[in-house]
Amino acid sequence: MADPRTGWWFGRLTFCFLAIAVLAIDDAPASQAFMPLAGMKQDEDIARVITLLVLLVQAVVAIASTRLVGWINSAAVGLEVALLGVVAIALLIAVLVTGDGSAANLTSRGVAADAPGYFAVGGGLMVAMIMGLATLVGFDSAANPAEEAKDPHRTVPRAIVGSVVAAGLLGMLFLIALTVAIEDVPRISADGSPVAAIMRERLGPVAEKGLLVAVSFAFFGAGIVVMVSCSRLIYAMSRDARFPGHQVMRKVDPRTRTPAPATLLIRVLGFVLMVALPGRALLEPITASTILPALIYGAIIVLYLAVRGRLGRQEGAFDLWRTELPVAVCALLWTVLALFVNVAPKEALVPVVVAGGLLLLGGLFFLGMLLFDREALDTEPGEDPLR
């Protein structure tokens, strides 16, 4: 029920977020999983090289086969769910047997005990309260390639809800077990890979290596899904002549039926950011990417509330029935809180400027389309070769 111009803005914001999110997802395991697994010391330059290699492999896989991407994602999610449950139980058993660790860790502020900003807006506690935003972002990526799914009105929403609930419950159990298993909070907090250190001390080096392998594969699967989602978004906007270089970005590989140029663009953007932003400068756009999903989700909910009375009901589609409006209102309030916590701290100034700059660039491109290619913003999509 939204006009194409509104849709363009949603597409633009989502592209900016997903393009950076792929880099963030792949960069994290490079230093926290790959390097400890190989027994390497922390080195930012090596971590960046590993990230670029992972991006390259993901791009090749994403272009080669959509079915292969689906298999990898299913295996990664299955492994993650099983791993969280098994490791959580193993850690709790280890704590009970050895007597090490403490349930008091669950209420401890640890190394932040004397931090004056712990309870402040944007402080450690507040940031931890919106951790669920990252979970939702990961699983809602399934909605972007929904055009290629069977019965997407029913299967995609159910898959997102089921995945978030399972990840939330098992993830909470895992975090509780991990926290209880800590024997020396300051020492673990100072470790470069704290989760791996806890596993090594409680379950031994073999369990630690197994966890790192599983974590690496899970992150690889998550990264490739986000890359595929971003490439489909680029393709969809290019198909409607609403993306820079759309003449190239809308092309589909005739053999694999995948948008190869759009996928390679994500790889190139990752390379440029890695090379152009040295040191901690890379963290600024990554941090800015945490602001964008709150903006996107909040805007989607507002749009939904504005047009819900005109929406049709498709038989057999996912439906919240009478809980629909309360859920939407609660989601909007939570999103506003998440956005406020992200932008309020003074440390968030640069990421806010980066996010504002992305919006400004989008506005300039939008203005250019209004002046020189208005028809592209006023027409509906045509036939889709990916179907």
GROMACS .gro file of C-alpha atoms in nm:
model
  387
    1MET     CA    1   0.000   0.000   0.000
    2ALA     CA    2   0.304   0.229  -0.002
    3ASP     CA    3   0.395   0.428  -0.313
    4PRO     CA    4   0.717   0.349  -0.505
    5ARG     CA    5   0.893   0.656  -0.365
    6THR     CA    6   0.842   0.540  -0.007
    7GLY     CA    7   0.956   0.193  -0.111
    8TRP     CA    8   1.274   0.342  -0.257
    9TRP     CA    9   1.368   0.494   0.077
   10PHE     CA   10   1.314   0.165   0.258
   11GLY     CA   11   1.528  -0.008  -0.004
   12ARG     CA   12   1.801   0.254   0.022
   13LEU     CA   13   1.825   0.232   0.402
   14THR     CA   14   1.817  -0.146   0.400
   15PHE     CA   15   2.094  -0.161   0.140
   16CYS     CA   16   2.320   0.065   0.348
   17PHE     CA   17   2.261  -0.148   0.655
   18LEU     CA   18   2.304  -0.490   0.491
   19ALA     CA   19   2.615  -0.389   0.296
   20ILE     CA   20   2.787  -0.290   0.621
   21ALA     CA   21   2.634  -0.579   0.818
   22VAL     CA   22   2.800  -0.838   0.592
   23LEU     CA   23   3.138  -0.685   0.674
   24ALA     CA   24   3.060  -0.674   1.048
   25ILE     CA   25   2.944  -1.036   1.055
   26ASP     CA   26   3.255  -1.162   0.874
   27ASP     CA   27   3.499  -0.940   1.063
   28ALA     CA   28   3.392  -1.061   1.410
   29PRO     CA   29   3.483  -1.432   1.374
   30ALA     CA   30   3.812  -1.349   1.202
   31SER     CA   31   3.964  -1.232   1.530
   32GLN     CA   32   3.737  -1.416   1.776
   33ALA     CA   33   3.725  -1.760   1.612
   34PHE     CA   34   3.953  -1.812   1.310
   35MET     CA   35   4.270  -1.674   1.464
   36PRO     CA   36   4.233  -1.846   1.807
   37LEU     CA   37   4.148  -2.169   1.623
   38ALA     CA   38   4.475  -2.145   1.430
   39GLY     CA   39   4.670  -2.048   1.742
   40MET     CA   40   4.747  -1.703   1.601
   41LYS     CA   41   4.803  -1.392   1.810
   42GLN     CA   42   4.560  -1.103   1.772
   43ASP     CA   43   4.660  -0.899   1.467
   44GLU     CA   44   4.423  -0.653   1.301
   45ASP     CA   45   4.588  -0.669   0.959
   46ILE     CA   46   4.569  -1.049   0.945
   47ALA     CA   47   4.208  -1.035   1.064
   48ARG     CA   48   4.123  -0.801   0.778
   49VAL     CA   49   4.285  -1.032   0.523
   50ILE     CA   50   4.085  -1.324   0.662
   51THR     CA   51   3.766  -1.117   0.640
   52LEU     CA   52   3.831  -1.031   0.275
   53LEU     CA   53   3.896  -1.397   0.191
   54VAL     CA   54   3.572  -1.500   0.361
   55LEU     CA   55   3.382  -1.234   0.167
   56LEU     CA   56   3.530  -1.368  -0.156
   57VAL     CA   57   3.430  -1.728  -0.079
   58GLN     CA   58   3.080  -1.618   0.019
   59ALA     CA   59   3.040  -1.423  -0.304
   60VAL     CA   60   3.148  -1.725  -0.512
   61VAL     CA   61   2.905  -1.954  -0.329
   62ALA     CA   62   2.620  -1.701  -0.351
   63ILE     CA   63   2.668  -1.669  -0.726
   64ALA     CA   64   2.718  -2.040  -0.786
   65SER     CA   65   2.398  -2.178  -0.634
   66THR     CA   66   2.100  -2.052  -0.437
   67ARG     CA   67   2.030  -2.410  -0.331
   68LEU     CA   68   2.383  -2.445  -0.190
   69VAL     CA   69   2.331  -2.124   0.007
   70GLY     CA   70   2.011  -2.274   0.149
   71TRP     CA   71   2.193  -2.593   0.253
   72ILE     CA   72   2.472  -2.396   0.421
   73ASN     CA   73   2.226  -2.175   0.604
   74SER     CA   74   2.015  -2.470   0.723
   75ALA     CA   75   2.326  -2.654   0.842
   76ALA     CA   76   2.458  -2.342   1.019
   77VAL     CA   77   2.129  -2.276   1.196
   78GLY     CA   78   2.090  -2.642   1.295
   79LEU     CA   79   2.445  -2.655   1.424
   80GLU     CA   80   2.400  -2.331   1.616
   81VAL     CA   81   2.080  -2.448   1.785
   82ALA     CA   82   2.229  -2.787   1.878
   83LEU     CA   83   2.556  -2.630   1.994
   84LEU     CA   84   2.389  -2.377   2.221
   85GLY     CA   85   2.188  -2.644   2.398
   86VAL     CA   86   2.466  -2.901   2.433
   87VAL     CA   87   2.735  -2.654   2.543
   88ALA     CA   88   2.503  -2.486   2.793
   89ILE     CA   89   2.423  -2.819   2.960
   90ALA     CA   90   2.790  -2.926   2.953
   91LEU     CA   91   2.901  -2.600   3.118
   92LEU     CA   92   2.641  -2.628   3.394
   93ILE     CA   93   2.743  -2.988   3.463
   94ALA     CA   94   3.111  -2.886   3.475
   95VAL     CA   95   3.033  -2.611   3.726
   96LEU     CA   96   2.833  -2.850   3.946
   97VAL     CA   97   3.107  -3.116   3.937
   98THR     CA   98   3.406  -2.889   3.999
   99GLY     CA   99   3.237  -2.636   4.223
  100ASP     CA  100   3.410  -2.355   4.035
  101GLY     CA  101   3.218  -2.064   3.897
  102SER     CA  102   2.937  -1.884   4.074
  103ALA     CA  103   2.567  -1.806   4.027
  104ALA     CA  104   2.650  -1.465   4.176
  105ASN     CA  105   2.807  -1.378   3.840
  106LEU     CA  106   2.453  -1.337   3.706
  107THR     CA  107   2.398  -1.026   3.919
  108SER     CA  108   2.757  -0.901   3.920
  109ARG     CA  109   2.864  -0.592   3.726
  110GLY     CA  110   3.210  -0.746   3.692
  111VAL     CA  111   3.482  -0.510   3.573
  112ALA     CA  112   3.219  -0.237   3.526
  113ALA     CA  113   3.137  -0.232   3.900
  114ASP     CA  114   3.284   0.116   3.943
  115ALA     CA  115   3.178   0.250   3.604
  116PRO     CA  116   2.962   0.561   3.663
  117GLY     CA  117   2.780   0.523   3.332
  118TYR     CA  118   2.675   0.160   3.376
  119PHE     CA  119   2.310   0.244   3.440
  120ALA     CA  120   2.310   0.557   3.223
  121VAL     CA  121   2.139   0.578   2.884
  122GLY     CA  122   2.378   0.415   2.642
  123GLY     CA  123   2.562   0.241   2.926
  124GLY     CA  124   2.649  -0.127   2.941
  125LEU     CA  125   2.318  -0.237   3.094
  126MET     CA  126   2.106  -0.041   2.846
  127VAL     CA  127   2.304  -0.169   2.547
  128ALA     CA  128   2.267  -0.527   2.671
  129MET     CA  129   1.888  -0.479   2.692
  130ILE     CA  130   1.863  -0.418   2.318
  131MET     CA  131   2.084  -0.711   2.217
  132GLY     CA  132   1.771  -0.872   2.072
  133LEU     CA  133   1.786  -0.620   1.788
  134ALA     CA  134   2.087  -0.806   1.647
  135THR     CA  135   1.902  -1.137   1.665
  136LEU     CA  136   1.602  -1.002   1.475
  137VAL     CA  137   1.826  -0.845   1.211
  138GLY     CA  138   1.995  -1.177   1.141
  139PHE     CA  139   1.678  -1.382   1.099
  140ASP     CA  140   1.462  -1.122   0.925
  141SER     CA  141   1.708  -1.130   0.635
  142ALA     CA  142   1.507  -1.431   0.518
  143ALA     CA  143   1.236  -1.189   0.408
  144ASN     CA  144   1.453  -1.021   0.144
  145PRO     CA  145   1.481  -1.323  -0.094
  146ALA     CA  146   1.116  -1.416  -0.018
  147GLU     CA  147   1.025  -1.379  -0.386
  148GLU     CA  148   1.218  -1.701  -0.448
  149ALA     CA  149   1.043  -1.896  -0.169
  150LYS     CA  150   0.733  -2.112  -0.195
  151ASP     CA  151   0.423  -1.969  -0.026
  152PRO     CA  152   0.624  -1.680   0.129
  153HIS     CA  153   0.317  -1.521   0.296
  154ARG     CA  154   0.299  -1.819   0.529
  155THR     CA  155   0.645  -1.979   0.544
  156VAL     CA  156   0.871  -1.672   0.577
  157PRO     CA  157   0.696  -1.508   0.879
  158ARG     CA  158   0.670  -1.842   1.059
  159ALA     CA  159   1.037  -1.915   0.993
  160ILE     CA  160   1.139  -1.574   1.132
  161VAL     CA  161   0.925  -1.603   1.445
  162GLY     CA  162   1.029  -1.962   1.512
  163SER     CA  163   1.397  -1.886   1.462
  164VAL     CA  164   1.393  -1.580   1.686
  165VAL     CA  165   1.209  -1.765   1.965
  166ALA     CA  166   1.444  -2.065   1.946
  167ALA     CA  167   1.755  -1.848   1.931
  168GLY     CA  168   1.628  -1.632   2.216
  169LEU     CA  169   1.555  -1.921   2.452
  170LEU     CA  170   1.864  -2.124   2.374
  171GLY     CA  171   2.080  -1.814   2.355
  172MET     CA  172   1.966  -1.704   2.699
  173LEU     CA  173   2.036  -2.051   2.841
  174PHE     CA  174   2.383  -2.045   2.685
  175LEU     CA  175   2.464  -1.697   2.821
  176ILE     CA  176   2.347  -1.796   3.170
  177ALA     CA  177   2.562  -2.111   3.167
  178LEU     CA  178   2.859  -1.921   3.026
  179THR     CA  179   2.831  -1.649   3.290
  180VAL     CA  180   2.792  -1.892   3.579
  181ALA     CA  181   3.100  -2.085   3.457
  182ILE     CA  182   3.332  -1.783   3.493
  183GLU     CA  183   3.577  -1.829   3.779
  184ASP     CA  184   3.778  -1.508   3.747
  185VAL     CA  185   3.572  -1.227   3.594
  186PRO     CA  186   3.851  -0.967   3.551
  187ARG     CA  187   4.085  -1.218   3.386
  188ILE     CA  188   3.821  -1.348   3.147
  189SER     CA  189   3.709  -0.994   3.065
  190ALA     CA  190   4.065  -0.904   2.967
  191ASP     CA  191   4.103  -1.208   2.740
  192GLY     CA  192   4.095  -1.143   2.366
  193SER     CA  193   3.851  -1.435   2.313
  194PRO     CA  194   3.661  -1.467   2.643
  195VAL     CA  195   3.409  -1.731   2.527
  196ALA     CA  196   3.688  -1.955   2.399
  197ALA     CA  197   3.878  -1.904   2.725
  198ILE     CA  198   3.579  -2.013   2.934
  199MET     CA  199   3.531  -2.321   2.717
  200ARG     CA  200   3.899  -2.412   2.743
  201GLU     CA  201   3.906  -2.382   3.121
  202ARG     CA  202   3.580  -2.566   3.183
  203LEU     CA  203   3.564  -2.830   2.907
  204GLY     CA  204   3.920  -2.855   2.779
  205PRO     CA  205   4.103  -2.757   2.458
  206VAL     CA  206   3.918  -3.011   2.240
  207ALA     CA  207   3.581  -2.860   2.333
  208GLU     CA  208   3.724  -2.514   2.275
  209LYS     CA  209   3.838  -2.606   1.923
  210GLY     CA  210   3.503  -2.765   1.847
  211LEU     CA  211   3.322  -2.452   1.961
  212LEU     CA  212   3.544  -2.228   1.748
  213VAL     CA  213   3.485  -2.444   1.439
  214ALA     CA  214   3.110  -2.434   1.498
  215VAL     CA  215   3.112  -2.059   1.561
  216SER     CA  216   3.314  -1.999   1.244
  217PHE     CA  217   3.070  -2.202   1.035
  218ALA     CA  218   2.767  -2.035   1.196
  219PHE     CA  219   2.905  -1.689   1.122
  220PHE     CA  220   2.992  -1.794   0.767
  221GLY     CA  221   2.633  -1.909   0.716
  222ALA     CA  222   2.492  -1.589   0.865
  223GLY     CA  223   2.720  -1.374   0.652
  224ILE     CA  224   2.631  -1.551   0.329
  225VAL     CA  225   2.257  -1.516   0.400
  226VAL     CA  226   2.295  -1.142   0.459
  227MET     CA  227   2.505  -1.115   0.141
  228VAL     CA  228   2.237  -1.295  -0.060
  229SER     CA  229   1.968  -1.073   0.095
  230CYS     CA  230   2.162  -0.759   0.005
  231SER     CA  231   2.230  -0.878  -0.350
  232ARG     CA  232   1.858  -0.951  -0.402
  233LEU     CA  233   1.774  -0.605  -0.274
  234ILE     CA  234   2.023  -0.445  -0.513
  235TYR     CA  235   1.884  -0.653  -0.797
  236ALA     CA  236   1.522  -0.567  -0.713
  237MET     CA  237   1.593  -0.193  -0.705
  238SER     CA  238   1.799  -0.217  -1.025
  239ARG     CA  239   1.523  -0.414  -1.197
  240ASP     CA  240   1.305  -0.107  -1.145
  241ALA     CA  241   1.584   0.136  -1.249
  242ARG     CA  242   1.611   0.274  -0.895
  243PHE     CA  243   1.972   0.185  -0.812
  244PRO     CA  244   2.297   0.347  -0.937
  245GLY     CA  245   2.433   0.149  -1.232
  246HIS     CA  246   2.105  -0.042  -1.261
  247GLN     CA  247   2.181  -0.139  -1.619
  248VAL     CA  248   2.455  -0.369  -1.487
  249MET     CA  249   2.320  -0.453  -1.140
  250ARG     CA  250   1.996  -0.601  -1.277
  251LYS     CA  251   2.178  -0.861  -1.486
  252VAL     CA  252   2.132  -1.228  -1.392
  253ASP     CA  253   2.379  -1.508  -1.458
  254PRO     CA  254   2.211  -1.717  -1.732
  255ARG     CA  255   2.336  -2.045  -1.587
  256THR     CA  256   2.289  -2.006  -1.212
  257ARG     CA  257   2.000  -1.756  -1.225
  258THR     CA  258   2.165  -1.543  -0.957
  259PRO     CA  259   2.240  -1.167  -0.965
  260ALA     CA  260   2.617  -1.193  -1.005
  261PRO     CA  261   2.700  -0.819  -1.053
  262ALA     CA  262   2.496  -0.725  -0.744
  263THR     CA  263   2.673  -0.992  -0.538
  264LEU     CA  264   3.017  -0.882  -0.656
  265LEU     CA  265   2.932  -0.521  -0.568
  266ILE     CA  266   2.901  -0.621  -0.202
  267ARG     CA  267   3.243  -0.787  -0.220
  268VAL     CA  268   3.393  -0.471  -0.373
  269LEU     CA  269   3.233  -0.246  -0.110
  270GLY     CA  270   3.377  -0.465   0.166
  271PHE     CA  271   3.724  -0.445   0.009
  272VAL     CA  272   3.704  -0.065  -0.022
  273LEU     CA  273   3.597  -0.019   0.341
  274MET     CA  274   3.870  -0.254   0.465
  275VAL     CA  275   4.142  -0.072   0.271
  276ALA     CA  276   4.019   0.287   0.313
  277LEU     CA  277   3.942   0.277   0.688
  278PRO     CA  278   4.247   0.191   0.899
  279GLY     CA  279   4.239   0.097   1.267
  280ARG     CA  280   3.933   0.186   1.471
  281ALA     CA  281   3.797   0.400   1.188
  282LEU     CA  282   3.632   0.084   1.052
  283LEU     CA  283   3.426   0.061   1.371
  284GLU     CA  284   3.243   0.386   1.297
  285PRO     CA  285   3.040   0.267   0.994
  286ILE     CA  286   2.988  -0.070   1.165
  287THR     CA  287   2.849   0.109   1.471
  288ALA     CA  288   2.641   0.331   1.244
  289SER     CA  289   2.486   0.017   1.098
  290THR     CA  290   2.329  -0.055   1.438
  291ILE     CA  291   2.134   0.271   1.409
  292LEU     CA  292   1.993   0.197   1.064
  293PRO     CA  293   1.787  -0.115   1.150
  294ALA     CA  294   1.615   0.071   1.434
  295LEU     CA  295   1.524   0.345   1.186
  296ILE     CA  296   1.408   0.091   0.929
  297TYR     CA  297   1.197  -0.116   1.169
  298GLY     CA  298   1.044   0.192   1.328
  299ALA     CA  299   0.951   0.335   0.988
  300ILE     CA  300   0.804   0.002   0.873
  301ILE     CA  301   0.585  -0.020   1.184
  302VAL     CA  302   0.465   0.340   1.143
  303LEU     CA  303   0.383   0.270   0.778
  304TYR     CA  304   0.201  -0.049   0.875
  305LEU     CA  305  -0.007   0.130   1.139
  306ALA     CA  306  -0.097   0.398   0.884
  307VAL     CA  307  -0.221   0.157   0.615
  308ARG     CA  308  -0.333  -0.150   0.814
  309GLY     CA  309  -0.699  -0.063   0.762
  310ARG     CA  310  -0.654  -0.089   0.385
  311LEU     CA  311  -0.455  -0.413   0.382
  312GLY     CA  312  -0.617  -0.723   0.241
  313ARG     CA  313  -0.608  -1.067   0.400
  314GLN     CA  314  -0.471  -1.359   0.203
  315GLU     CA  315  -0.613  -1.697   0.291
  316GLY     CA  316  -0.359  -1.920   0.462
  317ALA     CA  317  -0.112  -1.635   0.521
  318PHE     CA  318   0.053  -1.572   0.858
  319ASP     CA  319  -0.176  -1.369   1.083
  320LEU     CA  320  -0.154  -1.237   1.441
  321TRP     CA  321  -0.532  -1.185   1.456
  322ARG     CA  322  -0.641  -0.977   1.759
  323THR     CA  323  -0.289  -0.943   1.895
  324GLU     CA  324  -0.179  -0.765   1.577
  325LEU     CA  325  -0.227  -0.405   1.698
  326PRO     CA  326  -0.085  -0.453   2.053
  327VAL     CA  327   0.219  -0.633   1.910
  328ALA     CA  328   0.277  -0.353   1.658
  329VAL     CA  329   0.249  -0.080   1.924
  330CYS     CA  330   0.486  -0.263   2.162
  331ALA     CA  331   0.731  -0.321   1.878
  332LEU     CA  332   0.727   0.049   1.791
  333LEU     CA  333   0.792   0.152   2.152
  334TRP     CA  334   1.079  -0.095   2.181
  335THR     CA  335   1.229   0.025   1.852
  336VAL     CA  336   1.212   0.388   1.964
  337LEU     CA  337   1.388   0.291   2.288
  338ALA     CA  338   1.656   0.100   2.095
  339LEU     CA  339   1.714   0.397   1.866
  340PHE     CA  340   1.735   0.637   2.161
  341VAL     CA  341   1.989   0.420   2.344
  342ASN     CA  342   2.199   0.394   2.027
  343VAL     CA  343   2.218   0.766   1.951
  344ALA     CA  344   2.208   0.925   2.299
  345PRO     CA  345   2.567   0.860   2.424
  346LYS     CA  346   2.830   1.118   2.331
  347GLU     CA  347   3.044   0.832   2.194
  348ALA     CA  348   2.776   0.779   1.928
  349LEU     CA  349   2.838   1.119   1.766
  350VAL     CA  350   3.055   0.990   1.480
  351PRO     CA  351   2.829   0.690   1.399
  352VAL     CA  352   2.528   0.925   1.403
  353VAL     CA  353   2.711   1.155   1.160
  354VAL     CA  354   2.792   0.855   0.938
  355ALA     CA  355   2.428   0.746   0.940
  356GLY     CA  356   2.321   1.103   0.867
  357GLY     CA  357   2.570   1.120   0.582
  358LEU     CA  358   2.425   0.803   0.428
  359LEU     CA  359   2.077   0.956   0.452
  360LEU     CA  360   2.204   1.277   0.291
  361LEU     CA  361   2.365   1.090   0.002
  362GLY     CA  362   2.042   0.898  -0.043
  363GLY     CA  363   1.848   1.223  -0.046
  364LEU     CA  364   2.074   1.370  -0.314
  365PHE     CA  365   2.036   1.061  -0.532
  366PHE     CA  366   1.660   1.068  -0.477
  367LEU     CA  367   1.651   1.434  -0.581
  368GLY     CA  368   1.849   1.347  -0.893
  369MET     CA  369   1.597   1.078  -0.984
  370LEU     CA  370   1.310   1.322  -0.933
  371LEU     CA  371   1.478   1.566  -1.171
  372PHE     CA  372   1.608   1.330  -1.439
  373ASP     CA  373   1.431   0.995  -1.405
  374ARG     CA  374   1.097   1.061  -1.234
  375GLU     CA  375   0.928   0.777  -1.421
  376ALA     CA  376   1.138   0.517  -1.237
  377LEU     CA  377   0.997   0.639  -0.905
  378ASP     CA  378   0.637   0.633  -1.027
  379THR     CA  379   0.616   0.291  -1.196
  380GLU     CA  380   0.556  -0.050  -1.045
  381PRO     CA  381   0.795  -0.349  -1.091
  382GLY     CA  382   0.772  -0.562  -1.402
  383GLU     CA  383   0.853  -0.926  -1.462
  384ASP     CA  384   1.117  -1.084  -1.240
  385PRO     CA  385   1.371  -1.318  -1.410
  386LEU     CA  386   1.464  -1.470  -1.072
  387ARG     CA  387   1.122  -1.627  -1.030
   0.00000   0.00000   0.00000
